[in-house]
Coordinates of C-alpha atoms in Angstrom, one line a residue:
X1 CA -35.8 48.2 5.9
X2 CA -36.2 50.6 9.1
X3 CA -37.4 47.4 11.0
X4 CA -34.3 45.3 10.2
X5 CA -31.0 44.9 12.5
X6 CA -27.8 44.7 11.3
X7 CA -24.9 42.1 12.7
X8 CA -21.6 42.8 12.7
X9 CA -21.3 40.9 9.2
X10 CA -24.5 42.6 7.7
X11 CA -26.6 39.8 7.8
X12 CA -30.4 40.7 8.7
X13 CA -31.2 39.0 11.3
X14 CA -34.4 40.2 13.1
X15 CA -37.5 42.0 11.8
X16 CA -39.7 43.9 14.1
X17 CA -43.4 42.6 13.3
X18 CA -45.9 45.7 13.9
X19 CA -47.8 45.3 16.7
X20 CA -46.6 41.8 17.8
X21 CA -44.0 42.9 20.2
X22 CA -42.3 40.2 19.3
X23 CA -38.7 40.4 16.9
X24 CA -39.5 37.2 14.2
X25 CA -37.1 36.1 11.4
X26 CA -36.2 38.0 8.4
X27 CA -35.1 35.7 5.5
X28 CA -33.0 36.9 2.3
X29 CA -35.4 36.7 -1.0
X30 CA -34.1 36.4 -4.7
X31 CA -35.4 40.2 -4.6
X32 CA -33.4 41.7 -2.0
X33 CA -31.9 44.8 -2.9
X34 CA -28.4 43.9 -2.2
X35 CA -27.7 42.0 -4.7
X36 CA -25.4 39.0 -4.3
X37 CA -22.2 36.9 -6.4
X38 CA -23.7 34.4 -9.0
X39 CA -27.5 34.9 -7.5
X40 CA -29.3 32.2 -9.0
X41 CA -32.3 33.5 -11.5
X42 CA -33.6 30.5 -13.4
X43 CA -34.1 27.0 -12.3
X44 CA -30.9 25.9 -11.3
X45 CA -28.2 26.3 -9.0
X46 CA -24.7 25.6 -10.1
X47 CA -21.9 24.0 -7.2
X48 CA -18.1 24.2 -8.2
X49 CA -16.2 20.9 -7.2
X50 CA -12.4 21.8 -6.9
X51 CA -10.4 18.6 -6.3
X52 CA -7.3 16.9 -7.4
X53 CA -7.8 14.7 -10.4
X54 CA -3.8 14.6 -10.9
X55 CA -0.6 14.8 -9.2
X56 CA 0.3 13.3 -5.8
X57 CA -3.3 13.9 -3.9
X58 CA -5.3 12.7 -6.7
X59 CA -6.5 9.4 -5.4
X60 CA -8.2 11.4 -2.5
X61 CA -9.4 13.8 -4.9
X62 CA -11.5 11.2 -7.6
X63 CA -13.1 10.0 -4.0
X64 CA -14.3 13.1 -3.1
X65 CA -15.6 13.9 -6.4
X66 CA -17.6 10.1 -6.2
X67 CA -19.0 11.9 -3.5
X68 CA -20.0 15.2 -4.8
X69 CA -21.7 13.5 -7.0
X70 CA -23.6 11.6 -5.0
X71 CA -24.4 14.6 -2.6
X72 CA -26.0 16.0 -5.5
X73 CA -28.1 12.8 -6.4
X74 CA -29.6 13.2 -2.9
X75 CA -30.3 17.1 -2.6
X76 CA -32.2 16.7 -6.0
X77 CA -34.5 13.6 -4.9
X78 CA -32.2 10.8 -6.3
X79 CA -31.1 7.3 -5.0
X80 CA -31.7 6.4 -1.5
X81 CA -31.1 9.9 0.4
X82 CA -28.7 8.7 2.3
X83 CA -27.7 11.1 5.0
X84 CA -30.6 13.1 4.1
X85 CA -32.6 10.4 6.0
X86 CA -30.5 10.9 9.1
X87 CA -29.2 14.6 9.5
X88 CA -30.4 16.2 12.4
X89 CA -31.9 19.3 10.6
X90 CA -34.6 18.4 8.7
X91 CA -34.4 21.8 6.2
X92 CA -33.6 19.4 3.2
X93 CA -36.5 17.6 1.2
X94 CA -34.8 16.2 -1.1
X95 CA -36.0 18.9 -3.8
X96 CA -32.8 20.7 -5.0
X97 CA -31.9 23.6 -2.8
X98 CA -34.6 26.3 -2.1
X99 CA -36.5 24.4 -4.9
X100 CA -34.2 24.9 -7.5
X101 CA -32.4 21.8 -9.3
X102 CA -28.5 21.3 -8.1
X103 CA -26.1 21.5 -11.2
X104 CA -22.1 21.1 -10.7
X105 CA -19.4 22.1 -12.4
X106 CA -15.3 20.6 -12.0
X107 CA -11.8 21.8 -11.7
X108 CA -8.6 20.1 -11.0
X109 CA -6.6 21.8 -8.7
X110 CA -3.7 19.4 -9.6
X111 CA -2.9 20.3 -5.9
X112 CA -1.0 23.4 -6.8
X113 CA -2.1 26.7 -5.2
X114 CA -2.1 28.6 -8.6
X115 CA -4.1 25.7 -10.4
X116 CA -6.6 25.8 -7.7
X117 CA -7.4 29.4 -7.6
X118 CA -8.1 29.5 -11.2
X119 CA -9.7 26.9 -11.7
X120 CA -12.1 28.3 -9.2
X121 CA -12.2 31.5 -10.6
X122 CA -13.2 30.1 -13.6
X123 CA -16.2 27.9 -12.2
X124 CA -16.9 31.0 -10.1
X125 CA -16.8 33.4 -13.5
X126 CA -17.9 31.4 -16.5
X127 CA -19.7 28.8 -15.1
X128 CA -21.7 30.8 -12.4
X129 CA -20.6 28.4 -9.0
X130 CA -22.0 30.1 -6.0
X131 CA -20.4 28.1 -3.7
X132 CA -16.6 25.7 -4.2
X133 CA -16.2 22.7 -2.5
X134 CA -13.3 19.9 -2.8
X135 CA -9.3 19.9 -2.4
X136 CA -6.8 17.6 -0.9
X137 CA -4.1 20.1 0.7
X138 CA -4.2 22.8 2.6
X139 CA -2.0 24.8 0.1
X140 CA -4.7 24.8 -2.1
X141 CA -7.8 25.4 0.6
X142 CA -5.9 28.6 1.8
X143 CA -5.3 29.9 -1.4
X144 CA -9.6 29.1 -2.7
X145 CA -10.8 30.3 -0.1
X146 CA -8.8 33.2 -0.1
X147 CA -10.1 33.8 -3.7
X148 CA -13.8 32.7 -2.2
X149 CA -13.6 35.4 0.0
X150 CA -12.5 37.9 -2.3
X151 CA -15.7 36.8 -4.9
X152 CA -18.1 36.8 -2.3
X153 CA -18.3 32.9 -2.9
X154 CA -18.8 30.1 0.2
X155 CA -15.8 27.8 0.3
X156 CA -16.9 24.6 1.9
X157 CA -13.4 23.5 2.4
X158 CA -12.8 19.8 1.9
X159 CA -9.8 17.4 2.9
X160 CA -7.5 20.7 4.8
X161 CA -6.0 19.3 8.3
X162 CA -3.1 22.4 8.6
X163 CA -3.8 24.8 11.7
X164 CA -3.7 27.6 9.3
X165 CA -7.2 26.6 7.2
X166 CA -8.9 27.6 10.7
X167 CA -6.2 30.1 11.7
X168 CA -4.3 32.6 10.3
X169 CA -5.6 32.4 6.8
X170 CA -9.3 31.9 8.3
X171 CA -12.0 33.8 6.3
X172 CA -15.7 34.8 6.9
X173 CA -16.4 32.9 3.6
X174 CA -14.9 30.2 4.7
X175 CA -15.7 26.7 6.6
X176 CA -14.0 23.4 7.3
X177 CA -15.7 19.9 8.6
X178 CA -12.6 18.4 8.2
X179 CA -10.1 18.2 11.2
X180 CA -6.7 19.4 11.8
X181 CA -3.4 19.3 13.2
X182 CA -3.8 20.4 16.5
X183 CA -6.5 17.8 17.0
X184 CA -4.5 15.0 16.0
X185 CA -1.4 16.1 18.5
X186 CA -4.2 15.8 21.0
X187 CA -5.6 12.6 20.0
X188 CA -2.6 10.4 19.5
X189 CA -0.1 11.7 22.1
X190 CA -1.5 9.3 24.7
X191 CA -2.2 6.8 22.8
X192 CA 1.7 6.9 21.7
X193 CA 3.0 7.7 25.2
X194 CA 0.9 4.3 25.8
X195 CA 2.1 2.4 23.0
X196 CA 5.8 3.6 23.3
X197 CA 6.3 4.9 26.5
X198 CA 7.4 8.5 27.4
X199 CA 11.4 8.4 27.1
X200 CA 11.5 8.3 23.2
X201 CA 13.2 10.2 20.6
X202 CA 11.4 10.7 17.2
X203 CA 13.2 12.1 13.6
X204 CA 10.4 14.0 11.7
X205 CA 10.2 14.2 7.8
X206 CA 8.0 16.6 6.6
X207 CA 6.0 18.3 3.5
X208 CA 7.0 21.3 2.8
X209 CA 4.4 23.0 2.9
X210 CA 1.6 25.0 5.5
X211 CA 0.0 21.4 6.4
X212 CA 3.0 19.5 6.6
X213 CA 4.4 22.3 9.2
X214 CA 1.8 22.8 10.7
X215 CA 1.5 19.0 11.4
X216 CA 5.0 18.8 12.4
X217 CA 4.5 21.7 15.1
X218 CA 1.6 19.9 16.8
X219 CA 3.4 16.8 17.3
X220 CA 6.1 18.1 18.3
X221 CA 4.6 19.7 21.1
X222 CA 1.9 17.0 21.8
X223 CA 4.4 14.4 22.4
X224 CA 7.0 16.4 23.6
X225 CA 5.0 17.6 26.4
X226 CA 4.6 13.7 27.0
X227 CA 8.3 13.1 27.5
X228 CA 9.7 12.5 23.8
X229 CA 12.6 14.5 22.7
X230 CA 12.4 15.7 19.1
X231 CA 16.0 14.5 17.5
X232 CA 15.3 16.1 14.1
X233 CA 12.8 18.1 11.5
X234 CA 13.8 17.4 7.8
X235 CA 11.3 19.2 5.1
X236 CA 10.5 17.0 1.9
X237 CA 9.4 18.6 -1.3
X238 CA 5.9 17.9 -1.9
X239 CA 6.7 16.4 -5.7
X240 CA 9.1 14.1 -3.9
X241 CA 8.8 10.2 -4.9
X242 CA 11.5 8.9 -3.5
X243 CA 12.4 9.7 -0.2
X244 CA 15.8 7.0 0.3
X245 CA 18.2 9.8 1.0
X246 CA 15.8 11.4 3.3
X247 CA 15.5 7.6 5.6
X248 CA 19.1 6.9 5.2
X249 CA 19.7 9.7 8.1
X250 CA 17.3 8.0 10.3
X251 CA 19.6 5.3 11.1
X252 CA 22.8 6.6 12.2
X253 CA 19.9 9.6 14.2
X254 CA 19.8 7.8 17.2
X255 CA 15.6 8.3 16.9
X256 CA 13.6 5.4 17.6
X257 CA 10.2 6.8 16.1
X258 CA 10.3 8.2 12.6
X259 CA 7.2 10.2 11.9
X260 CA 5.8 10.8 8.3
X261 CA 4.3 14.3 8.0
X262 CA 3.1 13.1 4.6
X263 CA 0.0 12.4 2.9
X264 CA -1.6 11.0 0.0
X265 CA 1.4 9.3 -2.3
X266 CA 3.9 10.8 -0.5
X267 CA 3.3 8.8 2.6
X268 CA 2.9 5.8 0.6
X269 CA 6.1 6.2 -1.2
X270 CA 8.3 7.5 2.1
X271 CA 7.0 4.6 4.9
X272 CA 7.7 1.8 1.2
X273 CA 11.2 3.4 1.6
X274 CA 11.4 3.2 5.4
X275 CA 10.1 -0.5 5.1
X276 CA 12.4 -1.4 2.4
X277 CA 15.3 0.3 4.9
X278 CA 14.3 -2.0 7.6
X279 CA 13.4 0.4 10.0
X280 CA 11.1 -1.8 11.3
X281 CA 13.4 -4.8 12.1
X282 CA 15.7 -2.7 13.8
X283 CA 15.9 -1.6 17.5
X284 CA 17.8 1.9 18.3
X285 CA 18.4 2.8 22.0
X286 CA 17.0 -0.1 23.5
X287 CA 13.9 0.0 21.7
X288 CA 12.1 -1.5 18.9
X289 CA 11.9 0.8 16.3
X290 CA 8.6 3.0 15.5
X291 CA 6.8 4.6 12.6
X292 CA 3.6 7.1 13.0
X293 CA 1.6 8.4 10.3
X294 CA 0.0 11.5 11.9
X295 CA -2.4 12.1 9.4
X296 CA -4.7 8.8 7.8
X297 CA -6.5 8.0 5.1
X298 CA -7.8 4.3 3.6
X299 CA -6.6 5.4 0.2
X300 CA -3.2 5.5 1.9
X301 CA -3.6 2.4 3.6
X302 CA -4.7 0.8 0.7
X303 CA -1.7 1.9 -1.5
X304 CA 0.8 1.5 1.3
X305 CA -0.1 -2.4 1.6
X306 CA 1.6 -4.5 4.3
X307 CA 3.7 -2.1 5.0
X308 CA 1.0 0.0 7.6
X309 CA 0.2 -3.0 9.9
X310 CA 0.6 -1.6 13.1
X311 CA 1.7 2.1 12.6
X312 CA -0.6 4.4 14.3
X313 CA -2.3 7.5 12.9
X314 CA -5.0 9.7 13.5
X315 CA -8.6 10.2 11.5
X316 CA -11.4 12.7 10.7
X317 CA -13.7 9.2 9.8
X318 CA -13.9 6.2 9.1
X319 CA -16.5 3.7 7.0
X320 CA -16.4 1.2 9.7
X321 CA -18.2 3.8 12.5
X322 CA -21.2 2.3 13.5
X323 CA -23.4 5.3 13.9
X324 CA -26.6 5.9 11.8
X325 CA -25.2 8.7 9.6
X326 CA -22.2 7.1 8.4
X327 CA -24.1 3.9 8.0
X328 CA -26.3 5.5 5.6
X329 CA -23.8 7.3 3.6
X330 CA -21.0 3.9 3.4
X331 CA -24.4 2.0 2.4
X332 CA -25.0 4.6 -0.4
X333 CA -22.0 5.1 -1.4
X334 CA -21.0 1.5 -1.5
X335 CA -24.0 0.5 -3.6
X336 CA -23.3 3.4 -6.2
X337 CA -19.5 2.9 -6.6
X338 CA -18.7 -0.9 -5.3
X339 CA -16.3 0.2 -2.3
X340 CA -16.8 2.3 0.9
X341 CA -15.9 5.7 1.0
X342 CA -12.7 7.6 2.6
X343 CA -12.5 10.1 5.1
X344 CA -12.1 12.5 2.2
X345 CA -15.1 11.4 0.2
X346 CA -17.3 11.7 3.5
X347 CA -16.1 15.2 4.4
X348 CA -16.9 16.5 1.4
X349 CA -20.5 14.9 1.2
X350 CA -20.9 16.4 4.4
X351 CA -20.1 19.8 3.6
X352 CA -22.3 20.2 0.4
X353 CA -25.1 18.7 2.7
X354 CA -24.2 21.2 5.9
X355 CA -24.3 24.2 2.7
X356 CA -27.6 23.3 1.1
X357 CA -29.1 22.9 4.6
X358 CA -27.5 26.4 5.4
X359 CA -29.4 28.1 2.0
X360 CA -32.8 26.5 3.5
X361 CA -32.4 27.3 6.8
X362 CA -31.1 30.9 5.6
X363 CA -34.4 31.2 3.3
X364 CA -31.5 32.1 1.1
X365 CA -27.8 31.8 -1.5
X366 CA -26.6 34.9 0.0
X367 CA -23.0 34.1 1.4
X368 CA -24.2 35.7 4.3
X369 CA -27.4 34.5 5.2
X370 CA -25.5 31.2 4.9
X371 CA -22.9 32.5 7.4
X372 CA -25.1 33.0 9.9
X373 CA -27.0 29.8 9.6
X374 CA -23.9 28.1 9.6
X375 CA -21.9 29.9 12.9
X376 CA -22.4 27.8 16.0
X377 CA -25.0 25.5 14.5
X378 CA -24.8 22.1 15.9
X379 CA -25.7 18.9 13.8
X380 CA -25.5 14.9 14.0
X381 CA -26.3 12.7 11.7
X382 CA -23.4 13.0 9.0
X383 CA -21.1 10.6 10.1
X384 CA -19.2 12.4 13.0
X385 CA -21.8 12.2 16.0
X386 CA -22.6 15.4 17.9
X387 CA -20.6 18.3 16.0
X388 CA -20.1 21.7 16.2
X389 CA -19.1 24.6 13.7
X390 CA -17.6 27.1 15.9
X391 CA -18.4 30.7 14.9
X392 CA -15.2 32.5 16.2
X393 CA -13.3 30.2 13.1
X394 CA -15.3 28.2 11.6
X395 CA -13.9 24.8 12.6
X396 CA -16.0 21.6 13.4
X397 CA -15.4 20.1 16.3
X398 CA -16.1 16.6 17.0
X399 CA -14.2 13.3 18.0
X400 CA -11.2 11.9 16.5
X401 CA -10.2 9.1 15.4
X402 CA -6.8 7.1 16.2
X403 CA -6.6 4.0 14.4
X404 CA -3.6 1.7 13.4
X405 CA -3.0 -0.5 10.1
X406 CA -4.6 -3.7 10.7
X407 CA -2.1 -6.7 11.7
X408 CA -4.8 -9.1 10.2
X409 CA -7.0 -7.9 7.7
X410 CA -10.0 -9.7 6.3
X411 CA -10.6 -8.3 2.7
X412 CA -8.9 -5.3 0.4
X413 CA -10.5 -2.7 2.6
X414 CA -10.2 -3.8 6.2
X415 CA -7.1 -1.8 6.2
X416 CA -7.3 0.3 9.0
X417 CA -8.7 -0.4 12.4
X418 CA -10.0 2.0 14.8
X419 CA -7.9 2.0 18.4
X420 CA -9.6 5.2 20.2
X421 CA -12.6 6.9 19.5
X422 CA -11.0 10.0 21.3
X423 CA -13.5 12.6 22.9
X424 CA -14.1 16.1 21.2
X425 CA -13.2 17.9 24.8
X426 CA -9.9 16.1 24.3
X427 CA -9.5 18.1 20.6
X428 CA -10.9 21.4 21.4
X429 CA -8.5 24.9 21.7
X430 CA -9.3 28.2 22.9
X431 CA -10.1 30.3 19.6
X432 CA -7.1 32.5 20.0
X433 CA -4.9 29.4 21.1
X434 CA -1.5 30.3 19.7
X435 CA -1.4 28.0 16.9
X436 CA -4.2 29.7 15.6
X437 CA -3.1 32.8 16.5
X438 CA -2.5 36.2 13.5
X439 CA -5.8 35.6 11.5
X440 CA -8.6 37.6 11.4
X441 CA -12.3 36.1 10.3
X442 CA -13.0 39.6 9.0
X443 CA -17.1 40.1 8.0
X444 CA -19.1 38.0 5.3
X445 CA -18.5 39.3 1.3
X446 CA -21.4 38.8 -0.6
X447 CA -19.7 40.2 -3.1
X448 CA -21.7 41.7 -6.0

């Protein structure tokens, strides 16, 4: 080992080849003395999927299992390949991961914090997962990967969009394709300052909870730095379903724009009530009244029905983006399952592709062999165009998405149509930006 060089996360990264002059490669083998979490000895390696099969997130959560699944299909030679076919790294052949068949295992996270982190301990523990993937709040995705890093597991986050994921409560363990708050301040506060104008006055309801904070925070200071004043921040319990008292309020505010910091069947259930108030029909200071929805998805759309046409959100993806990755993966997906995927189905296909392609590229399951291969590497091909995963947090950075609910729809999932494709330079943040500000990345674990 005299030839090897450590990084500052104790990752081997160079080996000095004798007389060659030349530093080449050193990959991790299965007989490397430092021994890792769940190293894989037989044939197999075992994947723990982590999502929400009940309570308010759960719709999002079956969709990204749909696509778990049909990640794995692909990494063991199954189906069509689809993003396999058009991923920019070409590490994956389509025979399991480092030639070893992919197995998964499942949890419900029932998106509580407590339910996710043992769930995952106990794919991690009994069932031998090596690396967790899934969840549809950020709740849960700080509190896995928290547990992640203390195992010496990978947490390839899934649906997580609060500034904390990638901030304060970033780990070395941990990554996230998925976007977040920040970016979606960035992305729609023009396009609502062109929509709107710049003298408005906006109520915010909010989950109470890191994301929903978060979410509100960004906003707030996107569009106020635009112009809008901020006439109220109400928090909502996240097992809220009926949010009338909450848009009574509204009305006698004097707010024109009423923003739902609310996902999944919250936000269905609080923009039904809003609708069924009339917001909609009514005009307050002049103006005719406004509803955004910071934070999309088509599941949303889908269950929210008429009432979205027009309201204006942001997106990590969409099924309807023309490049070749996400026509490869809407094709498969849509031939396996009869519908096209949601933004939460096609981050977490991504990020059990971007893991296994780490493991190759990495020569190894190490968690941090696969940290190394997978700080500042830069990919296409999955969906998002050109994207980054930043090694100061581990964030991807790509475009975003603004889109609005379609006035005139042509079938059950036209829902949602895309207004702005808005540039990553328009989304990207100084590492130590203050809304990201108190974490610490800390080193790799590889635990055992």
């Amino acid at each position: 080992m005299s030839n090897t060089s450590v990084t500052r996360r104790g990752v081997l990264k160079t080996g000095a080849v004798a007389g060659a002059g030349v530093a080449l490669p050193t990959i991790f083998t299965a007989s490397s003395a430092a021994a890792y979490t769940n190293e894989p000895t037989g044939g197999s390696v075992t994947l723990g999927f982590n999502v929400p099969q009940t309570g308010p997130y759960a719709d999002e959560g079956n969709d990204e299992l749909l696509a778990q699944q049909l990640a794995v299909e692909h990494l063991n030679g199954e189906g069509d390949g689809g993003c396999l076919n058009t991923f920019t790294s070409k590490a994956l052949k389509g025979n399991g991961i480092l030639g070893k068949k992919v197995e998964f295992v499942t949890g419900d996270t029932q998106t509580k914090s407590d339910a996710a982190r043992a769930s995952a301990k106990s794919m991690i523990e009994k069932d031998g997962a090596i690396m967790i993937n899934g969840g549809s709040s950020s709740g849960v995705a700080v509190a896995v990967q928290g547990l992640c890093q203390e195992a010496g597991v990978i947490f390839m986050a899934g649906l997580t969009h609060a500034n904390d994921t990638t901030g304060k409560d970033k780990k070395a363990n941990g990554f996230r394709h998925f976007f977040n708050a920040y970016m979606s301040g960035a992305a729609l506060a023009p396009v609502l300052a062109n929509a709107y104008g710049k003298e408005r006055r906006a109520y915010h309801l909010t989950a109470d909870y890191n994301w929903g904070w978060t979410q509100e925070e960004s906003i707030v200071a996107s569009t106020e730095a635009l112009g809008w004043e901020t006439v109220n921040t109400v928090k909502t319990p996240l097992a809220s379903t009926d949010f009338s008292s909450y848009i009574a309020p509204v009305l006698n505010s004097g707010a024109d724009v009423l923003v739902l910091n609310h996902y999944g069947g919250n936000m269905v259930n609080s923009l039904t009530n809003a609708i069924q108030f009339g917001l909609l029909d009514k005009q307050a200071n002049g103006k005719d009244f406004a509803i955004v929805v910071p934070l999309y998805s088509e599941l949303m759309a889908a269950g929210a029905g008429e009432n979205i046409k027009g309201v204006l959100g942001s997106m990590n993806w969409n099924w309807q983006l023309q490049d070749e990755g996400s026509k490869a993966f809407v094709k498969s997906f849509g031939e396996k399952y009869g519908k096209p995927p949601s933004n939460s189905a096609q981050t977490c296909y991504a990020q059990v592709l971007l893991y296994a392609d780490a493991c190759e590229r990495a020569g190894t399951f190490n968690p941090c062999g696969v940290v190394e291969a997978l700080e500042g590497f830069e990919f296409d091909g999955l969906g998002n165009g050109p994207t980054l995963y930043r090694a100061e947090d581990h964030q991807c950075f790509k475009d975003v998405l603004v889109v609005k609910g379609n006035e005139s729809p042509t079938n059950a999932y036209d829902t949602l149509e895309i207004v702005e494709v808005t540039p990553v330079e328009q989304v990207t943040y100084a590492p130590d930006h203050p809304m990201f500000s108190g974490g610490d990345l800390g080193q790799c674990n590889p635990g055992a």
